[in-house]
Short mmCIF file of C-alpha atoms in Angstrom, two decimals:
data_model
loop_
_atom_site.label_atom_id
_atom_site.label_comp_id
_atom_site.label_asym_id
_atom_site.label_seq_id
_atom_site.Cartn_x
_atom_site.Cartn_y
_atom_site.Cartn_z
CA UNK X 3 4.80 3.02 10.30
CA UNK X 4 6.82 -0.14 8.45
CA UNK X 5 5.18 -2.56 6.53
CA UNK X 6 7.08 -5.72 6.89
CA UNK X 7 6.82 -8.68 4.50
CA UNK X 8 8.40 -12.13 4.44
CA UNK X 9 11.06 -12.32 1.06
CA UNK X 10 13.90 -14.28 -0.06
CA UNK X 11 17.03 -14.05 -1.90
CA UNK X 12 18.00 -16.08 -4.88
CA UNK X 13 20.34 -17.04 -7.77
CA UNK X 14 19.67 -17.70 -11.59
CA UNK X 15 21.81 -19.95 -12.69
CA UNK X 16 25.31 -19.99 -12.52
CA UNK X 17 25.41 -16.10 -11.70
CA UNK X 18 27.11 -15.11 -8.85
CA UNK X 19 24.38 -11.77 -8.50
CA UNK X 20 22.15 -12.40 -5.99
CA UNK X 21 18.40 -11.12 -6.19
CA UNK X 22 15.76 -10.01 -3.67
CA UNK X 23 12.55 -10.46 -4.40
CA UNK X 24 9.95 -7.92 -3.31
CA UNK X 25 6.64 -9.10 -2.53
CA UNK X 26 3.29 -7.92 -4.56
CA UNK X 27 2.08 -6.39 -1.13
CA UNK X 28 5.36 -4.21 -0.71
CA UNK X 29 5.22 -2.93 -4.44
CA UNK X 30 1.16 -2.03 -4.68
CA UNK X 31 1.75 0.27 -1.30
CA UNK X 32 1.16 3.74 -2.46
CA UNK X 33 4.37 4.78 -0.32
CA UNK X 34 6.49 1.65 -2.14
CA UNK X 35 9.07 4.60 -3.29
CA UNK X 36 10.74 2.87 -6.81
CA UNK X 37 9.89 1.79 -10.65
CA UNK X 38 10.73 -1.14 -12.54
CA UNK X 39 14.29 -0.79 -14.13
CA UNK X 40 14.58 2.46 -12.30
CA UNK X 41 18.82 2.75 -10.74
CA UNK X 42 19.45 1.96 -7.46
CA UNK X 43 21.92 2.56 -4.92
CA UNK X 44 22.50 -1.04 -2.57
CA UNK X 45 24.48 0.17 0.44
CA UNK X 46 25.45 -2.75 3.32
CA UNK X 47 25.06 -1.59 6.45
CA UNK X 48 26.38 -4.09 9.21
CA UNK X 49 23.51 -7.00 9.05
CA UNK X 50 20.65 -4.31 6.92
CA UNK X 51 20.79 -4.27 2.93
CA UNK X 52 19.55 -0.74 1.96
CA UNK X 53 18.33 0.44 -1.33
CA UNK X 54 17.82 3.62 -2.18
CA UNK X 55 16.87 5.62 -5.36
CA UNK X 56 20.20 6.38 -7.14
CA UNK X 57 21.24 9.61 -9.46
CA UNK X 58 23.61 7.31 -11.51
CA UNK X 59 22.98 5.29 -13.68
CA UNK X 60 25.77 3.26 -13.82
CA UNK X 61 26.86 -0.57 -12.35
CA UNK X 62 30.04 0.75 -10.84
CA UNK X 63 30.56 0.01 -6.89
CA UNK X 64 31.80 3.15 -5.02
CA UNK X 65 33.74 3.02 -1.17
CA UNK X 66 33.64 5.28 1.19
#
C-alpha cells in the first residue's frame, strides 16, 4: 500500500532548479527505495513527477 505525506517544492536563491523535499517519514520507511546523492531519473508524466533510480550518472535531459 502507498504511504502518502504532505511536501513542498522550493527554490534557493536565484536558481531556476526547483527542489522537492521529502519528508523524514517517507525516507526512514524501510521500502523508501533511494540514497543520498544517489542519480536519478525525473520523468513528467501529465500532472505526476516520477523519480526513479537512474543507471547514468549524468545531468543530461533525454526525449522520447
Amino acid at each position: 500500500m502507498a504511504d502518502t505525506h504532505s511536501s513542498r517544492i522550493f527554490r534557493s536563491g536565484d536558481a531556476t532548479t526547483l527542489y522537492v523535499t521529502i519528508p523524514a517519514d517517507v525516507v526512514s520507511d524501510s521500502q523508501f527505495p533511494f540514497d543520498a546523492d544517489q542519480p536519478v531519473t525525473v520523468t513528467i508524466d501529465g500532472d505526476h513527477l516520477l523519480v526513479s533510480k537512474s543507471d547514468e550518472g549524468g545531468d543530461e535531459a533525454t526525449r522520447e
